[in-house]
GROMACS .gro file of N, CA and C in nm:
model
  489
    1MET      N    1  13.597  18.800  20.201
    1MET     CA    2  13.523  18.703  20.138
    1MET      C    3  13.531  18.551  20.189
    2LEU      N    4  13.450  18.504  20.222
    2LEU     CA    5  13.460  18.362  20.289
    2LEU      C    6  13.397  18.250  20.198
    3PHE      N    7  13.493  18.148  20.162
    3PHE     CA    8  13.432  18.032  20.075
    3PHE      C    9  13.380  17.904  20.193
    4LEU      N   10  13.246  17.869  20.195
    4LEU     CA   11  13.220  17.765  20.265
    4LEU      C   12  13.182  17.653  20.164
    5ASP      N   13  13.246  17.542  20.181
    5ASP     CA   14  13.202  17.411  20.104
    5ASP      C   15  13.126  17.314  20.173
    6GLU      N   16  13.007  17.312  20.160
    6GLU     CA   17  12.919  17.220  20.225
    6GLU      C   18  12.940  17.215  20.376
    7PRO      N   19  12.923  17.344  20.435
    7PRO     CA   20  12.955  17.345  20.602
    7PRO      C   21  12.882  17.270  20.685
    8THR      N   22  12.762  17.222  20.615
    8THR     CA   23  12.667  17.156  20.726
    8THR      C   24  12.655  17.007  20.701
    9THR      N   25  12.721  16.944  20.587
    9THR     CA   26  12.726  16.797  20.585
    9THR      C   27  12.777  16.723  20.701
   10GLY      N   28  12.690  16.624  20.706
   10GLY     CA   29  12.725  16.540  20.833
   10GLY      C   30  12.668  16.593  20.963
   11LEU      N   31  12.609  16.719  20.994
   11LEU     CA   32  12.591  16.785  21.099
   11LEU      C   33  12.440  16.719  21.162
   12ASP      N   34  12.435  16.719  21.281
   12ASP     CA   35  12.282  16.697  21.331
   12ASP      C   36  12.220  16.813  21.309
   13PRO      N   37  12.090  16.800  21.325
   13PRO     CA   38  11.991  16.912  21.297
   13PRO      C   39  12.011  17.026  21.380
   14ARG      N   40  12.049  17.008  21.519
   14ARG     CA   41  12.075  17.129  21.611
   14ARG      C   42  12.185  17.205  21.569
   15SER      N   43  12.315  17.123  21.528
   15SER     CA   44  12.416  17.199  21.497
   15SER      C   45  12.414  17.241  21.352
   16ARG      N   46  12.334  17.185  21.247
   16ARG     CA   47  12.326  17.245  21.141
   16ARG      C   48  12.222  17.390  21.163
   17LEU      N   49  12.147  17.404  21.253
   17LEU     CA   50  12.070  17.522  21.289
   17LEU      C   51  12.176  17.611  21.327
   18GLY      N   52  12.267  17.578  21.412
   18GLY     CA   53  12.372  17.662  21.488
   18GLY      C   54  12.440  17.716  21.371
   19MET      N   55  12.489  17.648  21.281
   19MET     CA   56  12.570  17.694  21.165
   19MET      C   57  12.490  17.785  21.078
   20TRP      N   58  12.366  17.754  21.053
   20TRP     CA   59  12.291  17.858  20.993
   20TRP      C   60  12.286  18.003  21.053
   21ASP      N   61  12.266  17.976  21.194
   21ASP     CA   62  12.281  18.121  21.254
   21ASP      C   63  12.422  18.197  21.242
   22VAL      N   64  12.543  18.115  21.261
   22VAL     CA   65  12.654  18.178  21.237
   22VAL      C   66  12.688  18.245  21.097
   23ILE      N   67  12.613  18.189  20.985
   23ILE     CA   68  12.626  18.210  20.859
   23ILE      C   69  12.534  18.358  20.843
   24SER      N   70  12.422  18.348  20.910
   24SER     CA   71  12.338  18.458  20.892
   24SER      C   72  12.398  18.590  20.975
   25GLU      N   73  12.475  18.555  21.078
   25GLU     CA   74  12.523  18.675  21.136
   25GLU      C   75  12.655  18.697  21.073
   26LEU      N   76  12.722  18.651  21.007
   26LEU     CA   77  12.827  18.686  20.911
   26LEU      C   78  12.792  18.774  20.806
   27VAL      N   79  12.658  18.738  20.733
   27VAL     CA   80  12.612  18.802  20.627
   27VAL      C   81  12.557  18.937  20.685
   28ALA      N   82  12.496  18.928  20.797
   28ALA     CA   83  12.441  19.072  20.858
   28ALA      C   84  12.530  19.162  20.918
   29ALA      N   85  12.669  19.121  20.937
   29ALA     CA   86  12.776  19.200  20.943
   29ALA      C   87  12.852  19.242  20.841
   30GLY      N   88  12.822  19.208  20.737
   30GLY     CA   89  12.860  19.272  20.595
   30GLY      C   90  12.952  19.182  20.520
   31SER      N   91  12.973  19.061  20.580
   31SER     CA   92  13.061  18.956  20.500
   31SER      C   93  13.014  18.905  20.392
   32THR      N   94  13.092  18.880  20.269
   32THR     CA   95  13.035  18.822  20.151
   32THR      C   96  13.068  18.679  20.158
   33LEU      N   97  12.975  18.588  20.163
   33LEU     CA   98  13.003  18.447  20.144
   33LEU      C   99  12.980  18.371  20.027
   34LEU      N  100  13.057  18.273  19.992
   34LEU     CA  101  13.017  18.191  19.878
   34LEU      C  102  13.007  18.042  19.930
   35LEU      N  103  12.896  17.998  19.947
   35LEU     CA  104  12.852  17.880  20.009
   35LEU      C  105  12.799  17.778  19.887
   36THR      N  106  12.864  17.669  19.904
   36THR     CA  107  12.825  17.538  19.812
   36THR      C  108  12.757  17.434  19.901
   37THR      N  109  12.649  17.384  19.853
   37THR     CA  110  12.570  17.299  19.922
   37THR      C  111  12.480  17.206  19.834
   38GLN      N  112  12.467  17.081  19.876
   38GLN     CA  113  12.377  16.986  19.812
   38GLN      C  114  12.234  16.991  19.868
   39TYR      N  115  12.222  17.060  19.972
   39TYR     CA  116  12.093  17.074  20.044
   39TYR      C  117  12.015  17.223  20.003
   40LEU      N  118  11.919  17.182  19.900
   40LEU     CA  119  11.849  17.310  19.856
   40LEU      C  120  11.762  17.390  19.936
   41GLU      N  121  11.733  17.319  20.054
   41GLU     CA  122  11.639  17.398  20.145
   41GLU      C  123  11.747  17.500  20.222
   42GLU      N  124  11.858  17.451  20.243
   42GLU     CA  125  11.967  17.532  20.292
   42GLU      C  126  12.003  17.663  20.219
   43ALA      N  127  12.013  17.640  20.070
   43ALA     CA  128  12.035  17.749  19.987
   43ALA      C  129  11.914  17.839  19.977
   44ASP      N  130  11.795  17.790  20.002
   44ASP     CA  131  11.682  17.860  20.001
   44ASP      C  132  11.669  17.953  20.131
   45HIS      N  133  11.726  17.899  20.225
   45HIS     CA  134  11.711  17.956  20.382
   45HIS      C  135  11.823  18.073  20.366
   46LEU      N  136  11.946  18.059  20.331
   46LEU     CA  137  12.044  18.133  20.335
   46LEU      C  138  12.101  18.237  20.226
   47ALA      N  139  12.060  18.185  20.127
   47ALA     CA  140  12.145  18.270  19.986
   47ALA      C  141  12.055  18.363  19.955
   48SER      N  142  12.106  18.480  19.930
   48SER     CA  143  12.033  18.597  19.849
   48SER      C  144  12.051  18.574  19.702
   49ARG      N  145  12.136  18.498  19.643
   49ARG     CA  146  12.147  18.467  19.508
   49ARG      C  147  12.196  18.323  19.493
   50ILE      N  148  12.128  18.255  19.410
   50ILE     CA  149  12.162  18.108  19.375
   50ILE      C  150  12.190  18.082  19.235
   51ALA      N  151  12.313  17.999  19.221
   51ALA     CA  152  12.344  17.957  19.106
   51ALA      C  153  12.323  17.820  19.102
   52VAL      N  154  12.229  17.756  18.998
   52VAL     CA  155  12.226  17.629  18.964
   52VAL      C  156  12.313  17.585  18.861
   53ILE      N  157  12.413  17.466  18.902
   53ILE     CA  158  12.512  17.441  18.833
   53ILE      C  159  12.481  17.275  18.789
   54ASP      N  160  12.503  17.255  18.644
   54ASP     CA  161  12.487  17.121  18.602
   54ASP      C  162  12.603  17.087  18.513
   55HIS      N  163  12.670  16.992  18.528
   55HIS     CA  164  12.785  16.947  18.448
   55HIS      C  165  12.887  17.044  18.432
   56GLY      N  166  12.905  17.111  18.542
   56GLY     CA  167  13.005  17.228  18.571
   56GLY      C  168  12.977  17.338  18.522
   57LYS      N  169  12.853  17.368  18.461
   57LYS     CA  170  12.802  17.512  18.399
   57LYS      C  171  12.686  17.568  18.482
   58VAL      N  172  12.699  17.695  18.494
   58VAL     CA  173  12.584  17.758  18.533
   58VAL      C  174  12.475  17.773  18.451
   59ILE      N  175  12.358  17.709  18.482
   59ILE     CA  176  12.244  17.710  18.406
   59ILE      C  177  12.130  17.813  18.443
   60ALA      N  178  12.159  17.855  18.578
   60ALA     CA  179  12.053  17.946  18.598
   60ALA      C  180  12.111  18.022  18.729
   61LEU      N  181  12.063  18.161  18.749
   61LEU     CA  182  12.133  18.231  18.839
   61LEU      C  183  12.002  18.340  18.884
   62GLY      N  184  11.996  18.359  19.011
   62GLY     CA  185  11.889  18.456  19.072
   62GLY      C  186  11.856  18.438  19.213
   63THR      N  187  11.768  18.501  19.245
   63THR     CA  188  11.710  18.477  19.379
   63THR      C  189  11.628  18.346  19.382
   64SER      N  190  11.598  18.304  19.518
   64SER     CA  191  11.528  18.194  19.526
   64SER      C  192  11.381  18.205  19.458
   65ASP      N  193  11.325  18.322  19.461
   65ASP     CA  194  11.197  18.378  19.413
   65ASP      C  195  11.195  18.365  19.270
   66ASP      N  196  11.307  18.433  19.206
   66ASP     CA  197  11.329  18.436  19.068
   66ASP      C  198  11.329  18.290  19.000
   67LEU      N  199  11.409  18.205  19.079
   67LEU     CA  200  11.421  18.073  19.011
   67LEU      C  201  11.296  18.003  19.011
   68LYS      N  202  11.224  18.020  19.124
   68LYS     CA  203  11.090  17.946  19.147
   68LYS      C  204  10.988  17.993  19.037
   69ASN      N  205  11.010  18.130  19.021
   69ASN     CA  206  10.912  18.188  18.914
   69ASN      C  207  10.925  18.150  18.778
   70GLN      N  208  11.067  18.121  18.756
   70GLN     CA  209  11.111  18.079  18.626
   70GLN      C  210  11.047  17.960  18.584
   71VAL      N  211  11.035  17.858  18.679
   71VAL     CA  212  10.983  17.726  18.639
   71VAL      C  213  10.821  17.725  18.663
   72GLY      N  214  10.766  17.811  18.744
   72GLY     CA  215  10.632  17.798  18.748
   72GLY      C  216  10.596  17.689  18.839
   73GLY      N  217  10.454  17.657  18.835
   73GLY     CA  218  10.420  17.520  18.888
   73GLY      C  219  10.373  17.533  19.016
   74GLU      N  220  10.275  17.621  19.047
   74GLU     CA  221  10.188  17.638  19.169
   74GLU      C  222  10.107  17.491  19.160
   75ARG      N  223  10.098  17.453  19.284
   75ARG     CA  224  10.017  17.302  19.279
   75ARG      C  225   9.923  17.301  19.415
   76LEU      N  226   9.807  17.262  19.395
   76LEU     CA  227   9.710  17.233  19.507
   76LEU      C  228   9.744  17.086  19.572
   77GLU      N  229   9.768  17.077  19.676
   77GLU     CA  230   9.793  16.936  19.745
   77GLU      C  231   9.681  16.907  19.827
   78LEU      N  232   9.628  16.809  19.828
   78LEU     CA  233   9.497  16.790  19.913
   78LEU      C  234   9.498  16.622  19.956
   79THR      N  235   9.461  16.604  20.090
   79THR     CA  236   9.433  16.476  20.132
   79THR      C  237   9.297  16.470  20.157
   80VAL      N  238   9.228  16.338  20.102
   80VAL     CA  239   9.090  16.341  20.133
   80VAL      C  240   9.066  16.231  20.232
   81SER      N  241   8.933  16.217  20.288
   81SER     CA  242   8.921  16.139  20.402
   81SER      C  243   8.893  15.976  20.357
   82THR      N  244   8.837  15.948  20.250
   82THR     CA  245   8.826  15.820  20.225
   82THR      C  246   8.862  15.791  20.067
   83PRO      N  247   8.908  15.647  20.040
   83PRO     CA  248   8.954  15.634  19.891
   83PRO      C  249   8.829  15.663  19.808
   84ALA      N  250   8.701  15.654  19.834
   84ALA     CA  251   8.590  15.697  19.757
   84ALA      C  252   8.593  15.829  19.713
   85ASP      N  253   8.657  15.910  19.806
   85ASP     CA  254   8.651  16.079  19.759
   85ASP      C  255   8.756  16.091  19.671
   86ILE      N  256   8.841  15.996  19.639
   86ILE     CA  257   8.947  16.043  19.543
   86ILE      C  258   8.906  16.067  19.398
   87ASP      N  259   8.820  15.985  19.354
   87ASP     CA  260   8.750  15.997  19.218
   87ASP      C  261   8.662  16.108  19.223
   88SER      N  262   8.593  16.153  19.317
   88SER     CA  263   8.498  16.270  19.323
   88SER      C  264   8.586  16.389  19.333
   89ALA      N  265   8.703  16.395  19.403
   89ALA     CA  266   8.785  16.508  19.404
   89ALA      C  267   8.853  16.515  19.262
   90ARG      N  268   8.897  16.432  19.209
   90ARG     CA  269   8.945  16.439  19.062
   90ARG      C  270   8.860  16.497  18.987
   91SER      N  271   8.733  16.438  18.988
   91SER     CA  272   8.633  16.486  18.881
   91SER      C  273   8.609  16.633  18.907
   92ALA      N  274   8.593  16.683  19.050
   92ALA     CA  275   8.570  16.812  19.071
   92ALA      C  276   8.671  16.925  19.024
   93LEU      N  277   8.792  16.868  19.040
   93LEU     CA  278   8.900  16.968  19.005
   93LEU      C  279   8.967  16.948  18.884
   94SER      N  280   8.931  16.855  18.790
   94SER     CA  281   8.980  16.823  18.679
   94SER      C  282   8.984  16.971  18.566
   95SER      N  283   8.874  17.029  18.581
   95SER     CA  284   8.878  17.144  18.482
   95SER      C  285   8.947  17.264  18.532
   96LEU      N  286   8.995  17.253  18.659
   96LEU     CA  287   9.086  17.379  18.730
   96LEU      C  288   9.233  17.350  18.694
   97ALA      N  289   9.266  17.224  18.672
   97ALA     CA  290   9.386  17.162  18.679
   97ALA      C  291   9.471  17.214  18.544
   98SER      N  292   9.574  17.275  18.546
   98SER     CA  293   9.669  17.332  18.432
   98SER      C  294   9.766  17.222  18.391
   99GLY      N  295   9.730  17.082  18.441
   99GLY     CA  296   9.836  16.964  18.390
   99GLY      C  297   9.757  16.847  18.454
  100GLU      N  298   9.835  16.775  18.450
  100GLU     CA  299   9.779  16.628  18.494
  100GLU      C  300   9.776  16.609  18.635
  101ILE      N  301   9.672  16.559  18.703
  101ILE     CA  302   9.652  16.550  18.837
  101ILE      C  303   9.697  16.425  18.863
  102SER      N  304   9.795  16.414  18.973
  102SER     CA  305   9.873  16.304  19.016
  102SER      C  306   9.800  16.267  19.165
  103VAL      N  307   9.794  16.119  19.170
  103VAL     CA  308   9.727  16.047  19.284
  103VAL      C  309   9.812  15.973  19.359
  104ASP      N  310   9.823  15.977  19.488
  104ASP     CA  311   9.874  15.862  19.568
  104ASP      C  312   9.771  15.810  19.640
  105GLU      N  313   9.732  15.697  19.589
  105GLU     CA  314   9.596  15.632  19.642
  105GLU      C  315   9.617  15.592  19.800
  106PRO      N  316   9.731  15.531  19.826
  106PRO     CA  317   9.736  15.487  19.960
  106PRO      C  318   9.724  15.590  20.062
  107ALA      N  319   9.779  15.708  20.025
  107ALA     CA  320   9.779  15.816  20.106
  107ALA      C  321   9.663  15.901  20.103
  108ARG      N  322   9.583  15.867  19.984
  108ARG     CA  323   9.450  15.941  19.969
  108ARG      C  324   9.483  16.096  19.938
  109ARG      N  325   9.608  16.120  19.860
  109ARG     CA  326   9.671  16.248  19.833
  109ARG      C  327   9.651  16.294  19.686
  110LEU      N  328   9.600  16.402  19.650
  110LEU     CA  329   9.576  16.435  19.527
  110LEU      C  330   9.692  16.581  19.504
  111THR      N  331   9.761  16.558  19.388
  111THR     CA  332   9.838  16.682  19.360
  111THR      C  333   9.799  16.744  19.217
  112VAL      N  334   9.735  16.877  19.220
  112VAL     CA  335   9.674  16.944  19.111
  112VAL      C  336   9.746  17.053  19.080
  113PRO      N  337   9.817  17.046  18.958
  113PRO     CA  338   9.888  17.166  18.920
  113PRO      C  339   9.759  17.271  18.866
  114VAL      N  340   9.791  17.404  18.927
  114VAL     CA  341   9.704  17.523  18.906
  114VAL      C  342   9.764  17.660  18.872
  115THR      N  343   9.694  17.733  18.822
  115THR     CA  344   9.738  17.872  18.799
  115THR      C  345   9.642  17.949  18.885
  116GLY      N  346   9.660  18.060  18.932
  116GLY     CA  347   9.580  18.159  18.988
  116GLY      C  348   9.591  18.164  19.144
  117GLY      N  349   9.692  18.091  19.194
  117GLY     CA  350   9.711  18.109  19.316
  117GLY      C  351   9.583  18.078  19.442
  118ALA      N  352   9.569  18.190  19.500
  118ALA     CA  353   9.457  18.185  19.628
  118ALA      C  354   9.334  18.165  19.550
  119SER      N  355   9.303  18.230  19.442
  119SER     CA  356   9.166  18.208  19.386
  119SER      C  357   9.129  18.073  19.329
  120ALA      N  358   9.260  18.019  19.293
  120ALA     CA  359   9.229  17.864  19.250
  120ALA      C  360   9.213  17.761  19.370
  121LEU      N  361   9.267  17.803  19.474
  121LEU     CA  362   9.244  17.750  19.612
  121LEU      C  363   9.107  17.761  19.659
  122MET      N  364   9.061  17.881  19.643
  122MET     CA  365   8.925  17.904  19.693
  122MET      C  366   8.804  17.837  19.598
  123GLU      N  367   8.831  17.854  19.470
  123GLU     CA  368   8.749  17.780  19.374
  123GLU      C  369   8.755  17.622  19.408
  124SER      N  370   8.870  17.565  19.434
  124SER     CA  371   8.871  17.418  19.449
  124SER      C  372   8.797  17.371  19.569
  125LEU      N  373   8.810  17.474  19.684
  125LEU     CA  374   8.738  17.427  19.809
  125LEU      C  375   8.573  17.430  19.783
  126ARG      N  376   8.534  17.526  19.706
  126ARG     CA  377   8.385  17.549  19.672
  126ARG      C  378   8.342  17.426  19.588
  127ARG      N  379   8.420  17.376  19.509
  127ARG     CA  380   8.387  17.275  19.424
  127ARG      C  381   8.397  17.141  19.499
  128LEU      N  382   8.482  17.132  19.572
  128LEU     CA  383   8.494  16.990  19.669
  128LEU      C  384   8.371  16.983  19.770
  129ASP      N  385   8.364  17.121  19.820
  129ASP     CA  386   8.230  17.128  19.920
  129ASP      C  387   8.104  17.090  19.831
  130ALA      N  388   8.087  17.133  19.717
  130ALA     CA  389   7.956  17.093  19.647
  130ALA      C  390   7.947  16.962  19.609
  131GLU      N  391   8.057  16.903  19.613
  131GLU     CA  392   8.053  16.753  19.579
  131GLU      C  393   8.055  16.664  19.705
  132ALA      N  394   8.044  16.739  19.822
  132ALA     CA  395   8.056  16.655  19.954
  132ALA      C  396   8.196  16.579  19.978
  133VAL      N  397   8.287  16.625  19.924
  133VAL     CA  398   8.419  16.562  19.952
  133VAL      C  399   8.474  16.598  20.066
  134LYS      N  400   8.511  16.524  20.158
  134LYS     CA  401   8.572  16.549  20.294
  134LYS      C  402   8.719  16.565  20.267
  135VAL      N  403   8.775  16.675  20.297
  135VAL     CA  404   8.897  16.714  20.286
  135VAL      C  405   8.984  16.716  20.418
  136LEU      N  406   9.078  16.639  20.445
  136LEU     CA  407   9.145  16.630  20.574
  136LEU      C  408   9.273  16.745  20.573
  137ASP      N  409   9.335  16.771  20.464
  137ASP     CA  410   9.434  16.863  20.449
  137ASP      C  411   9.440  16.921  20.323
  138VAL      N  412   9.483  17.044  20.309
  138VAL     CA  413   9.470  17.116  20.179
  138VAL      C  414   9.551  17.237  20.185
  139GLY      N  415   9.655  17.238  20.081
  139GLY     CA  416   9.756  17.345  20.073
  139GLY      C  417   9.770  17.388  19.930
  140LEU      N  418   9.800  17.521  19.908
  140LEU     CA  419   9.852  17.575  19.782
  140LEU      C  420  10.034  17.576  19.796
  141ARG      N  421  10.097  17.521  19.706
  141ARG     CA  422  10.239  17.516  19.736
  141ARG      C  423  10.308  17.559  19.600
  142ARG      N  424  10.397  17.650  19.611
  142ARG     CA  425  10.496  17.674  19.525
  142ARG      C  426  10.587  17.594  19.497
  143PRO      N  427  10.681  17.623  19.374
  143PRO     CA  428  10.780  17.503  19.367
  143PRO      C  429  10.884  17.522  19.454
  144SER      N  430  10.940  17.428  19.506
  144SER     CA  431  11.056  17.430  19.578
  144SER      C  432  11.188  17.440  19.487
  145LEU      N  433  11.306  17.450  19.576
  145LEU     CA  434  11.436  17.466  19.493
  145LEU      C  435  11.467  17.312  19.423
  146ASP      N  436  11.423  17.218  19.495
  146ASP     CA  437  11.422  17.104  19.439
  146ASP      C  438  11.344  17.084  19.305
  147ASP      N  439  11.242  17.127  19.293
  147ASP     CA  440  11.152  17.143  19.195
  147ASP      C  441  11.235  17.199  19.056
  148VAL      N  442  11.285  17.331  19.114
  148VAL     CA  443  11.366  17.407  19.018
  148VAL      C  444  11.481  17.324  18.959
  149PHE      N  445  11.557  17.253  19.046
  149PHE     CA  446  11.662  17.178  19.021
  149PHE      C  447  11.639  17.075  18.914
  150LEU      N  448  11.533  16.995  18.940
  150LEU     CA  449  11.488  16.896  18.848
  150LEU      C  450  11.435  16.939  18.720
  151THR      N  451  11.358  17.065  18.717
  151THR     CA  452  11.309  17.114  18.598
  151THR      C  453  11.422  17.163  18.498
  152LEU      N  454  11.514  17.226  18.565
  152LEU     CA  455  11.616  17.281  18.488
  152LEU      C  456  11.722  17.206  18.421
  153THR      N  457  11.757  17.074  18.507
  153THR     CA  458  11.850  17.008  18.483
  153THR      C  459  11.806  16.870  18.414
  154GLY      N  460  11.671  16.837  18.437
  154GLY     CA  461  11.604  16.728  18.391
  154GLY      C  462  11.645  16.569  18.436
  155HIS      N  463  11.726  16.616  18.564
  155HIS     CA  464  11.742  16.484  18.647
  155HIS      C  465  11.773  16.510  18.779
  156ALA      N  466  11.754  16.428  18.873
  156ALA     CA  467  11.805  16.424  19.009
  156ALA      C  468  11.949  16.426  19.034
  157ALA      N  469  11.991  16.498  19.134
  157ALA     CA  470  12.135  16.494  19.169
  157ALA      C  471  12.194  16.340  19.180
  158GLU      N  472  12.120  16.255  19.226
  158GLU     CA  473  12.136  16.112  19.282
  158GLU      C  474  12.166  16.049  19.141
  159GLU      N  475  12.078  16.077  19.033
  159GLU     CA  476  12.105  16.015  18.915
  159GLU      C  477  12.220  16.036  18.831
  160GLU      N  478  12.267  16.168  18.874
  160GLU     CA  479  12.391  16.202  18.804
  160GLU      C  480  12.524  16.141  18.875
  161LYS      N  481  12.516  16.113  19.011
  161LYS     CA  482  12.628  16.041  19.072
  161LYS      C  483  12.630  15.891  19.018
  162ALA      N  484  12.514  15.833  19.007
  162ALA     CA  485  12.529  15.699  18.946
  162ALA      C  486  12.554  15.671  18.812
  163SER      N  487  12.535  15.784  18.721
  163SER     CA  488  12.581  15.761  18.573
  163SER      C  489  12.756  15.779  18.558
   0.00000   0.00000   0.00000
């Protein structure tokens, strides 16, 4: 068993990826590793099981997919062509939303919580097309491990350090 305490902290991106390769090779060779990291993307990429710890206690344990499914929260993210398209898109998608639609007006980006995966994406595109909303970018996103951490703990890691 090998314990690695934040092995990529302070590394440049190339060295970080090199370390990821070394870790993956060790696991493939049958080694057991316990990895601590503040980089949730790293945990998502490397770990077969993840423990979320808050105030020194394990509050969730499972695979990355298990944890993401536990908090739910698929969302449609889209960027529209013009500021005028924002209201049209919000109106077209409001009945599909499973929660509040958030809008970043300067970026012309809408985030729409949905259920139903790809079928919700397809229905969204049909509705936007029917309203002649020009979409520059669209995607269906699952929660990230950052989303999992924030949902389960109720705060960002940075907030914890400040208190």
